mmCIF file of C-alpha atoms in Angstrom:
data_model
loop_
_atom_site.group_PDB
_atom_site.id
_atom_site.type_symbol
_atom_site.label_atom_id
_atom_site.label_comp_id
_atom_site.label_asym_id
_atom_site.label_seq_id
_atom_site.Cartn_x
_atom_site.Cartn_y
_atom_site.Cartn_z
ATOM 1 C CA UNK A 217 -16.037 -13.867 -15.394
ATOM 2 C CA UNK A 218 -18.718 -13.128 -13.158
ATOM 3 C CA UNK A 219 -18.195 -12.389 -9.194
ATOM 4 C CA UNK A 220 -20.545 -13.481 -7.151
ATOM 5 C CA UNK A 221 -20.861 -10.980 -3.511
ATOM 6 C CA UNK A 222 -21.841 -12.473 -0.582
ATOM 7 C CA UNK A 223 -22.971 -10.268 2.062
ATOM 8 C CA UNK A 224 -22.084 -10.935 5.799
ATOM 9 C CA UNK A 225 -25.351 -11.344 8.178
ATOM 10 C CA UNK A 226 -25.074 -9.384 11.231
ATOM 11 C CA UNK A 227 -25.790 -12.381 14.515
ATOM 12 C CA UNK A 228 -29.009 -11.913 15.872
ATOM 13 C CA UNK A 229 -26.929 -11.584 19.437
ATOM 14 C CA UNK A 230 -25.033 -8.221 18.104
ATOM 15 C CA UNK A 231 -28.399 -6.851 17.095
ATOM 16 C CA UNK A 232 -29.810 -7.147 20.428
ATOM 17 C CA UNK A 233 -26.529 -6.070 22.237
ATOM 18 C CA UNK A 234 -27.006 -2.660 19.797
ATOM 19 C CA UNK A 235 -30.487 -2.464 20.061
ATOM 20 C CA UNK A 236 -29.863 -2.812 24.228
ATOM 21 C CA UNK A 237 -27.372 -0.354 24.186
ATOM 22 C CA UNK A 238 -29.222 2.019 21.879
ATOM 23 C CA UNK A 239 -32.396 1.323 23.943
ATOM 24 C CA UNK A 240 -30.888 2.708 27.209
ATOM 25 C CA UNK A 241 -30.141 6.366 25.606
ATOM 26 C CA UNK A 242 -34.069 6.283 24.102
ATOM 27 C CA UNK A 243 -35.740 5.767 27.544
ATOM 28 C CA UNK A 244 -33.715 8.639 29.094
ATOM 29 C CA UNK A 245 -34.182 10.399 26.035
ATOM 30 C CA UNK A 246 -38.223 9.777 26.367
ATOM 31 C CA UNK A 247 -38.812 10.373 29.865
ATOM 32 C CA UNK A 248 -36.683 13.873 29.417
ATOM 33 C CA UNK A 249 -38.906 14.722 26.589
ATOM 34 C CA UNK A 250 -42.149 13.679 28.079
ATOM 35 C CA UNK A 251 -41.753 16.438 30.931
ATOM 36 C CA UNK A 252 -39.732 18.901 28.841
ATOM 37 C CA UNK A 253 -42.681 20.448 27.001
ATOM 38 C CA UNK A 254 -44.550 21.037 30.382
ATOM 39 C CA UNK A 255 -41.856 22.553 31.587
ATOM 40 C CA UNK A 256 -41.571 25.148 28.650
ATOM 41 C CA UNK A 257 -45.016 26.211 28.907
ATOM 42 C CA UNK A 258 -45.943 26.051 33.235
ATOM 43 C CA UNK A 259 -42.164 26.979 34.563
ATOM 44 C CA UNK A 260 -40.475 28.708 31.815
ATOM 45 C CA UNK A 261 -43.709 30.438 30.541
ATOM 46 C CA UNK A 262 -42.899 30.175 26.939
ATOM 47 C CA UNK A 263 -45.759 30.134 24.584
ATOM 48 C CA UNK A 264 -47.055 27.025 23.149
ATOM 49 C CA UNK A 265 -46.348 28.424 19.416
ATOM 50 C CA UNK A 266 -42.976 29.647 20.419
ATOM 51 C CA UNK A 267 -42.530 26.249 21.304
ATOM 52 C CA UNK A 268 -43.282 24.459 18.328
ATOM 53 C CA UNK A 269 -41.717 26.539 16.276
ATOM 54 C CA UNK A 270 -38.397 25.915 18.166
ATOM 55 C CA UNK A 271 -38.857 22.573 17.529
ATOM 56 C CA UNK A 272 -39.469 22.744 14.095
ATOM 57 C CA UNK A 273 -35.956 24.640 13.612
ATOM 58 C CA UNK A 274 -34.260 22.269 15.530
ATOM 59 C CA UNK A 275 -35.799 19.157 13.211
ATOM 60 C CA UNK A 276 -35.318 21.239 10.171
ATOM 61 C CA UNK A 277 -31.267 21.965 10.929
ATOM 62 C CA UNK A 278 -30.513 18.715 12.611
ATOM 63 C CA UNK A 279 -32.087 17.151 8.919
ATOM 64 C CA UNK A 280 -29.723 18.750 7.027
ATOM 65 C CA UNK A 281 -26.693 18.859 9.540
ATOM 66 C CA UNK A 282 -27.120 15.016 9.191
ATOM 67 C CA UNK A 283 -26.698 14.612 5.688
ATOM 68 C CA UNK A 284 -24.077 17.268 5.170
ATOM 69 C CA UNK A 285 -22.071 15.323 8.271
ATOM 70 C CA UNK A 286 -22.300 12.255 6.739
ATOM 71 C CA UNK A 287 -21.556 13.070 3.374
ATOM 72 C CA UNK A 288 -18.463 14.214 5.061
ATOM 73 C CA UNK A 289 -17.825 11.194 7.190
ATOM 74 C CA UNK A 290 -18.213 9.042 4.392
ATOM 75 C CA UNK A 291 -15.775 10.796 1.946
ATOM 76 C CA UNK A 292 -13.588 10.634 5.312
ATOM 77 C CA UNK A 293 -10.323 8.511 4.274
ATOM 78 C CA UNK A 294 -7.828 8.023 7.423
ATOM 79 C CA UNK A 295 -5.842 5.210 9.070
ATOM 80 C CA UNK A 296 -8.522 5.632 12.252
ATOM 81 C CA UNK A 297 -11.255 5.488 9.865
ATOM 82 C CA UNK A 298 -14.096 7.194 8.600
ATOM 83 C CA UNK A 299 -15.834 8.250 11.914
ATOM 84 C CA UNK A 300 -13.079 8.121 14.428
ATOM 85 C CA UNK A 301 -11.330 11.225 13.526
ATOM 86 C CA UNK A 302 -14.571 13.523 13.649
ATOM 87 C CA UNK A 303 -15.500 12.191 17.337
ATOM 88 C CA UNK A 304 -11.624 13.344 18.446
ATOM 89 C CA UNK A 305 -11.749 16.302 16.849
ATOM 90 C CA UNK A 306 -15.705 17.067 18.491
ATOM 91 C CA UNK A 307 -14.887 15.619 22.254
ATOM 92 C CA UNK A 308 -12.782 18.441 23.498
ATOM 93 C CA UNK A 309 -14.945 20.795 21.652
ATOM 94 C CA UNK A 310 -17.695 19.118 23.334
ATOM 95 C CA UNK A 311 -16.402 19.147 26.486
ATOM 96 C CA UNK A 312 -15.624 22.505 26.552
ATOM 97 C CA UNK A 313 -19.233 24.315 25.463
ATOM 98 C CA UNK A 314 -20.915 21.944 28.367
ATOM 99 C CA UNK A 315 -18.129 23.369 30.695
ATOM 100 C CA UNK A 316 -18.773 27.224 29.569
ATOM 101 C CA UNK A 317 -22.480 26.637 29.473
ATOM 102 C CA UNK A 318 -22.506 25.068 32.793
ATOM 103 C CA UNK A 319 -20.300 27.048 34.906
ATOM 104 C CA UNK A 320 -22.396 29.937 35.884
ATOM 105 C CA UNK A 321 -24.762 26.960 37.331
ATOM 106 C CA UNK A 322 -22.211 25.882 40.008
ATOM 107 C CA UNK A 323 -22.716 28.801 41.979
ATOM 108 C CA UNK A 324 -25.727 27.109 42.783
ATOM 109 C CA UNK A 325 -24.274 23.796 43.887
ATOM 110 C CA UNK A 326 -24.258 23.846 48.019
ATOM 111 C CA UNK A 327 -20.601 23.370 49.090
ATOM 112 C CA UNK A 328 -21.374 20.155 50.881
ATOM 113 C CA UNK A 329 -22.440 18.979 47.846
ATOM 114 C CA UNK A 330 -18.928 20.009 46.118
ATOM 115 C CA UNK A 331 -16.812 18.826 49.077
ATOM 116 C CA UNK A 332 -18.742 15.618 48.656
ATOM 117 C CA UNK A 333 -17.850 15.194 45.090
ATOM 118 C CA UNK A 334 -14.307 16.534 45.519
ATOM 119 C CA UNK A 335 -13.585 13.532 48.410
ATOM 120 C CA UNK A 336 -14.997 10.877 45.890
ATOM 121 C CA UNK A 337 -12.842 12.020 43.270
ATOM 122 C CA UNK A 338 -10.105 12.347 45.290
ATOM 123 C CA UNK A 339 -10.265 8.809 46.799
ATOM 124 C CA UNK A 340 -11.119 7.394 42.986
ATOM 125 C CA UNK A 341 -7.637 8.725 41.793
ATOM 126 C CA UNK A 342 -5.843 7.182 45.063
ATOM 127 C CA UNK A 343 -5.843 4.021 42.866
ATOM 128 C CA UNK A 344 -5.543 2.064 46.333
ATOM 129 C CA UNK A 345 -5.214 -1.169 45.347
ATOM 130 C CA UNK A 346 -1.777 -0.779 43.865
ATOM 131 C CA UNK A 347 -0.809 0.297 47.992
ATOM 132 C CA UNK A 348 -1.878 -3.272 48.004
ATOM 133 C CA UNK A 349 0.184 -4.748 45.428
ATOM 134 C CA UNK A 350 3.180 -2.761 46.639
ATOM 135 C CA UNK A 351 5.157 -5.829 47.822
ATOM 136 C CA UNK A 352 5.062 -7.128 44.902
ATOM 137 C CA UNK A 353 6.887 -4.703 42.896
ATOM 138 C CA UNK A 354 10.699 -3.670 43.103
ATOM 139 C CA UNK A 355 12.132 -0.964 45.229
ATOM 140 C CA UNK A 356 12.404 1.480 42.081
ATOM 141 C CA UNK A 357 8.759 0.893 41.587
ATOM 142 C CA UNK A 358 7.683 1.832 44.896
ATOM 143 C CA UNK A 359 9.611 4.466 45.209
ATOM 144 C CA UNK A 360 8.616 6.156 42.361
ATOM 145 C CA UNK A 361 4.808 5.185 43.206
ATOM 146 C CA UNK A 362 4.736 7.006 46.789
ATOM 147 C CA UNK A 363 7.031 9.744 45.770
ATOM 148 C CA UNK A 364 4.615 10.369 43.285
ATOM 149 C CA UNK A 365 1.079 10.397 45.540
ATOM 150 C CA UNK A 366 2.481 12.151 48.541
ATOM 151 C CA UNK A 367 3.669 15.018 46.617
ATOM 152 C CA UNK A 368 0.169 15.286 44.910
ATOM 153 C CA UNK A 369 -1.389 14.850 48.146
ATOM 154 C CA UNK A 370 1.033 17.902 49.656
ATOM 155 C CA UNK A 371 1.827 20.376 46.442
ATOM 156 C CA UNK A 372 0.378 19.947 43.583
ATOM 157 C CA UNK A 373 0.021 17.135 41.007
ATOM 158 C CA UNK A 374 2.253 19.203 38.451
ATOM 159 C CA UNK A 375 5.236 18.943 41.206
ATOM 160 C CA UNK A 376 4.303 15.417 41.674
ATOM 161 C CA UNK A 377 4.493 14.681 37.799
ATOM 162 C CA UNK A 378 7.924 16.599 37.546
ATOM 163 C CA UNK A 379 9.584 14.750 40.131
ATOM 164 C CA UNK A 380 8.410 11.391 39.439
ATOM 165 C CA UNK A 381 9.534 11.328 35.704
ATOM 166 C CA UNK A 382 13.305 12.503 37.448
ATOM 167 C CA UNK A 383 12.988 9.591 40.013
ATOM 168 C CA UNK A 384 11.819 7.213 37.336
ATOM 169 C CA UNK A 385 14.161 8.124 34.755
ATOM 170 C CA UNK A 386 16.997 8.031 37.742
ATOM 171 C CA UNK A 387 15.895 4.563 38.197
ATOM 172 C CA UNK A 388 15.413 3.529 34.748
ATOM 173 C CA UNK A 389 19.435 4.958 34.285
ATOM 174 C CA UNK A 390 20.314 2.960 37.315
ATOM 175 C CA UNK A 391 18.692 -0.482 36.452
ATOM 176 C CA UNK A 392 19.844 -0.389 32.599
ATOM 177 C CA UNK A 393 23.518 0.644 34.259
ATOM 178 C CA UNK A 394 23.253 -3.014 36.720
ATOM 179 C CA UNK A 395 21.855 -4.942 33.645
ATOM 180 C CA UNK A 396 25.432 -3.757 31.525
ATOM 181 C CA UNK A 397 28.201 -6.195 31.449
ATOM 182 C CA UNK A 398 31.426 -5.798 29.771
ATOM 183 C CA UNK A 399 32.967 -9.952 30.551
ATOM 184 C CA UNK A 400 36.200 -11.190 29.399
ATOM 185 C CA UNK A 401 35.237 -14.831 27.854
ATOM 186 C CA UNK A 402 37.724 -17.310 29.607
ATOM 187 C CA UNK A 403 35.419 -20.254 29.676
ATOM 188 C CA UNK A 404 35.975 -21.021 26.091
ATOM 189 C CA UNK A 405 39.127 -23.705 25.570
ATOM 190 C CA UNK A 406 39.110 -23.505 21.794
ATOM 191 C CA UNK A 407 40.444 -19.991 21.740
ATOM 192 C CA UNK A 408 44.385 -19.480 20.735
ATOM 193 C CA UNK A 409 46.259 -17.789 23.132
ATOM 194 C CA UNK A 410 46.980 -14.089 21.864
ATOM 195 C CA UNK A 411 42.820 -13.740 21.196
ATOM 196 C CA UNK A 412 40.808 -12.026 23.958
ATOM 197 C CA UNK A 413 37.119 -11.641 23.533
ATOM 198 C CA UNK A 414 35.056 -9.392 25.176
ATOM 199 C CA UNK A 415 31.561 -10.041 25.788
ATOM 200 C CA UNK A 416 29.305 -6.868 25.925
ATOM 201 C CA UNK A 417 25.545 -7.324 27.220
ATOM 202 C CA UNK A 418 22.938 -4.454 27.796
ATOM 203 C CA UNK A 419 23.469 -0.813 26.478
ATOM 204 C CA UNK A 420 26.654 1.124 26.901
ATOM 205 C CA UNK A 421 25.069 4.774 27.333
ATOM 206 C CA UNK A 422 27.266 7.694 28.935
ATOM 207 C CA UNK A 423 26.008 6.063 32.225
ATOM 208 C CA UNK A 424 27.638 2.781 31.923
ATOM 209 C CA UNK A 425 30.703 3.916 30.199
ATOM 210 C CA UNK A 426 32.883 2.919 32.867
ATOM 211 C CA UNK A 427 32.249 -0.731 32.107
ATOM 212 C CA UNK A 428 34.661 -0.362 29.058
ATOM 213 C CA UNK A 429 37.482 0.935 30.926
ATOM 214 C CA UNK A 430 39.146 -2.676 31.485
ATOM 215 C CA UNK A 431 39.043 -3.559 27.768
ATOM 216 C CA UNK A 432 40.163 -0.512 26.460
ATOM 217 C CA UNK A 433 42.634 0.644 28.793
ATOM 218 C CA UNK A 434 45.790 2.208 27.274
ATOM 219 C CA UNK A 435 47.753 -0.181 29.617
ATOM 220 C CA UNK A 436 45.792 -3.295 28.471
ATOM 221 C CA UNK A 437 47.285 -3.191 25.038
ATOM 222 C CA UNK A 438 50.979 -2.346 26.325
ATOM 223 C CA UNK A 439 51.259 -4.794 28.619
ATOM 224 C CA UNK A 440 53.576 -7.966 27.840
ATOM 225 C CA UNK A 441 50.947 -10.157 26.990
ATOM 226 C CA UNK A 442 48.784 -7.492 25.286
ATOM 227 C CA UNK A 443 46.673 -9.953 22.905
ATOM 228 C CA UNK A 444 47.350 -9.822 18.913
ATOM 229 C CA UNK A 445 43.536 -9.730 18.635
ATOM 230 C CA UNK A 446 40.913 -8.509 20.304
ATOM 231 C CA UNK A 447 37.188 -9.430 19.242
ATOM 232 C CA UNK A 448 34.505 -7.402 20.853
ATOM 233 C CA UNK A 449 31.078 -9.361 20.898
ATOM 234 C CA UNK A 450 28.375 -7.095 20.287
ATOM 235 C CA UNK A 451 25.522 -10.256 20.244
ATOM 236 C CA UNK A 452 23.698 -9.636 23.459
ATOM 237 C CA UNK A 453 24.473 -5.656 22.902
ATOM 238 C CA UNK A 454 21.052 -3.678 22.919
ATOM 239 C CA UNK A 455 22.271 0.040 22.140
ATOM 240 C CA UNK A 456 25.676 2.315 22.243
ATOM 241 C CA UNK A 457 25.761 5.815 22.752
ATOM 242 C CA UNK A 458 28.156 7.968 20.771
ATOM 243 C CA UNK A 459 29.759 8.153 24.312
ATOM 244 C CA UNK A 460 30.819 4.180 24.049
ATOM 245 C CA UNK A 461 30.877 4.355 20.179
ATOM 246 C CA UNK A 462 33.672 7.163 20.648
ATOM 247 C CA UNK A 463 35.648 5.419 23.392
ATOM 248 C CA UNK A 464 35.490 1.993 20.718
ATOM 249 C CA UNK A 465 36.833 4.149 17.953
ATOM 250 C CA UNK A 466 39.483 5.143 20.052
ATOM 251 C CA UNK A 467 40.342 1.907 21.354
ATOM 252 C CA UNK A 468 40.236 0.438 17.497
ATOM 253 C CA UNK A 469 42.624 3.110 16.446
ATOM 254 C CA UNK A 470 45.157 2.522 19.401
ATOM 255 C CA UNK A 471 44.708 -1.585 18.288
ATOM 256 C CA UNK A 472 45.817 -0.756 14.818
ATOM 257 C CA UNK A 473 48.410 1.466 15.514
ATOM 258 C CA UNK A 474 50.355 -0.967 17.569
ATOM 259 C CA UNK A 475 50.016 -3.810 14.496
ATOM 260 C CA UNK A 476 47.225 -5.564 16.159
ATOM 261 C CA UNK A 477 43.946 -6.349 15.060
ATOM 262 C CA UNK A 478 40.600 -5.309 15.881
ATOM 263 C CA UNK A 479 37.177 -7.362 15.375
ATOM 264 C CA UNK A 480 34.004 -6.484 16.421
ATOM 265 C CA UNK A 481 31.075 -9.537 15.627
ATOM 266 C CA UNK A 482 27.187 -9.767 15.920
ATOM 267 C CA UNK A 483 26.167 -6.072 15.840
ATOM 268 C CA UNK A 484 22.497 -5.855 14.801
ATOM 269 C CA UNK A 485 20.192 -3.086 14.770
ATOM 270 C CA UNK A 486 21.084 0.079 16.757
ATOM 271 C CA UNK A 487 24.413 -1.141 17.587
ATOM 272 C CA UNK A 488 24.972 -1.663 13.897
ATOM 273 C CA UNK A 489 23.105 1.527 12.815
ATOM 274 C CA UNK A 490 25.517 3.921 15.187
ATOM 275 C CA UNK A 491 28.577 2.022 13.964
ATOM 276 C CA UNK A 492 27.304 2.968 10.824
ATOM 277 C CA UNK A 493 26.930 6.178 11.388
ATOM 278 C CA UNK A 494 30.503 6.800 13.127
ATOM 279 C CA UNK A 495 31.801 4.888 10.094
ATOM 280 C CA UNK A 496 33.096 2.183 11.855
ATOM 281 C CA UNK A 497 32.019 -0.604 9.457
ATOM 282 C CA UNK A 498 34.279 1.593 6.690
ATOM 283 C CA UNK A 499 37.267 1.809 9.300
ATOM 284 C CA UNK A 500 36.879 -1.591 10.182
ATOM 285 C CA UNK A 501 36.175 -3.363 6.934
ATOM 286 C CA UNK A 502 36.837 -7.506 6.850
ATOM 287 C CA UNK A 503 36.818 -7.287 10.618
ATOM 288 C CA UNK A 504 33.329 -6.229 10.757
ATOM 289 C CA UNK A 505 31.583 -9.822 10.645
ATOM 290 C CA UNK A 506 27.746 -10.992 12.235
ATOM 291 C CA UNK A 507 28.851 -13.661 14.230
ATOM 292 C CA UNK A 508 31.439 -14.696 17.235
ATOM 293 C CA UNK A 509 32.628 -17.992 15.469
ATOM 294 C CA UNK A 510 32.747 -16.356 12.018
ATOM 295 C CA UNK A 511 35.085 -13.772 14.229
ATOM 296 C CA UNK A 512 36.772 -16.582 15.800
ATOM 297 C CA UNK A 513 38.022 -17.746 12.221
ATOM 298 C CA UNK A 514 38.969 -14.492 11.519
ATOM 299 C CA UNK A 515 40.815 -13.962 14.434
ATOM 300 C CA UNK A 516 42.780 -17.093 13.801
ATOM 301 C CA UNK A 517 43.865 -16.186 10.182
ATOM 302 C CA UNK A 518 44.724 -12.735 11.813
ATOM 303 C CA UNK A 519 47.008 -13.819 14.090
ATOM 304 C CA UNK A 520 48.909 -16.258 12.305
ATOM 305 C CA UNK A 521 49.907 -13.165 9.806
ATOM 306 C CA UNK A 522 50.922 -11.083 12.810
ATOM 307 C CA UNK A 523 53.049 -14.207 14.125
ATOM 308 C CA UNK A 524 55.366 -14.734 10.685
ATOM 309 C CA UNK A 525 55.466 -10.845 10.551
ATOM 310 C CA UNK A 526 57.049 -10.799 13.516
ATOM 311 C CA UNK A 527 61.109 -11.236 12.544
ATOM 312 C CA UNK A 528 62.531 -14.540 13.946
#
C-alpha cells in the first residue's frame, strides 16, 4: 500500500511576519557592522590584517559551532522540545557573561543617568493600575496587595515577600475556614425519625475542626433521642485533614460501640483517598456507599434491625 505525504505550505502572511521580524535584527545588525570596522582600525588602532584575521576565526568557529549545535538540537528529545531546553539552559548563562563583561563599564555611567533609570524601574514595578482596580477586589486582596508594596517601598522586597505569603496564607486559612459548613439536613420530610444526616461542605483542615464539634459530640450520641443512624454526607466535601479524619474515626468508633450505625456517602477524590488511607473504608465496610439516597436506603434497612433488636 502506498502512502502518499502531503507537505503543509507555510501562508505567505507567516513568511512575511518572519521575514519582518528577522528583518529588524539584520538592519541593526548592518548598521553596527558598517561602522564597526572603522572603528577597529581609526579608534582602537588595530591593524587592518589583525582585523581580518579575527574575522576569519570568528566565521571559521561559528561554522562549525553551528553544525555541532544543531546536530545536538536535533537529536534533542524532551517534552519542551527540541530547541526549548537549550535556550533555558543558555539564558541565565547568557545573562550572566553580559553582566560580568559589562560591569566594570558602569563606573562610567554618570549617576544622574543611574538615578534616572533606577526611578523608571522603580515606578514600572509599582504596577499602578491595580491601586486602581483596588475596589474591586476583596478586603483579603487588598490587604495583602498594600502590605506587600509598602514594605518593599520601606525594607526590602525580601521582607515584603516573607510577610505577604504569611498574610496571604492567613487569609487563604481564614476564607477556606468561612466557606466550611458542617449543616444538620432538616429540610428533607422523607427521612425516618432516628436518621440524622449531616451535610459537610468545603474542607475540614485543623483550622475548621471546630465545625465538627456538634455532630460528634460525646453528648450528642447519649442523649435520649441520640439517632440509631447517623449518615455523614461527604458530596460537597473538597478535602479532610488527618485532623478531621481522626476526630471521624473517633466519632465512628463511639457510634458502633453504643449499637448504632455509622454511614458516611459521596466521598470522592481526596476525601476518599485519606479515608483510604486511615482505613476507614475497611472499618466501615457496607456503610461506605457514593451517594446520599443510596445511604438513605441503607440507613433505613439499618435501623429497622436496630428496632427488632431492641427487646420488647
Amino acid at each position: 500500500m502506498e502512502t502518499v505525504e502531503t507537505k503543509k505550505k507555510v501562508p505567505l502572511l507567516n513568511k512575511i511576519a518572519y521575514g519582518v521580524g528577522t528583518g529588524g535584527g539584520c538592519v541593526f545588525n548592518q548598521i553596527a557592522a558598517a561602522f564597526l570596522l572603522q572603528y577597529y582600525t581609526d579608534t582602537a588602532l588595530i591593524s587592518a590584517g589583525a582585523i581580518a584575521t579575527m574575522f576569519l576565526v570568528c566565521r571559521i568557529f561559528d561554522g562549525i559551532s553551528d553544525l555541532i549545535m544543531g546536530g545536538i538540537v536535533d537529536k534533542t528529545n524532551t517534552k519542551l522540545g527540541k530547541a526549548r531546553p537549550w535556550l533555558i539552559a543558555s539564558g541565565p548563562l547568557t545573562l550572566l557573561g553580559i553582566v560580568l563583561a559589562a560591569a566594570p563599564l558602569a563606573a562610567n555611567i554618570p549617576l544622574c543617568a543611574l538615578s534616572a533609570i533606577l526611578l523608571f524601574v522603580a515606578f514600572n514595578m509599582g504596577n499602578w493600575r491595580e491601586f486602581v482596580r483596588l475596589r474591586q477586589f476583596t478586603m483579603s486582596y487588598k490587604a495583602t496587595l498594600l502590605a506587600t508594596f509598602f514594605l518593599t517601598v520601606i525594607f526590602d522586597l525580601t521582607v515584603a515577600v516573607e510577610v505577604g505569603l504569611g498574610v496571604a496564607a492567613l487569609f487563604f486559612l481564614y476564607r477556606i475556614n468561612t466557606l466550611t459548613k458542617v449543616i444538620k439536613e432538616e429540610n428533607r420530610t422523607d427521612i425516618p425519625k432516628g436518621i440524622d444526616i449531616w451535610n459537610l461542605e468545603g474542607a475540614l483542615f485543623f483550622g475548621s475542626v471546630s465545625k465538627l464539634e456538634e455532630a460528634t459530640s460525646p453528648k450528642y450520641m447519649v442523649a435520649e433521642d441520640a439517632p440509631d443512624v447517623v449518615i455523614f454526607d461527604f458530596t460537597n466535601l473538597m478535602s479532610i485533614d488527618n485532623s478531621a479524619g481522626d476526630i471521624i474515626e473517633g466519632f465512628q468508633q463511639n457510634v458502633v460501640a453504643r449499637g448504632k450505625v455509622f454511614i458516611i456517602a459521596g466521598a470522592t477524590d481526596f476525601p476518599l483517598r485519606q479515608l483510604q488511607r486511615l482505613r476507614m473504608d475497611q472499618r466501615l465496610g457496607k456503610y461506605m456507599v457514593p451517594d446520599l439516597e443510596s445511604a438513605i436506603e441503607l440507613a433505613k434497612e439499618a435501623q429497622a434491625e436496630i428496632q427488632a433488636a431492641k427487646p420488647a
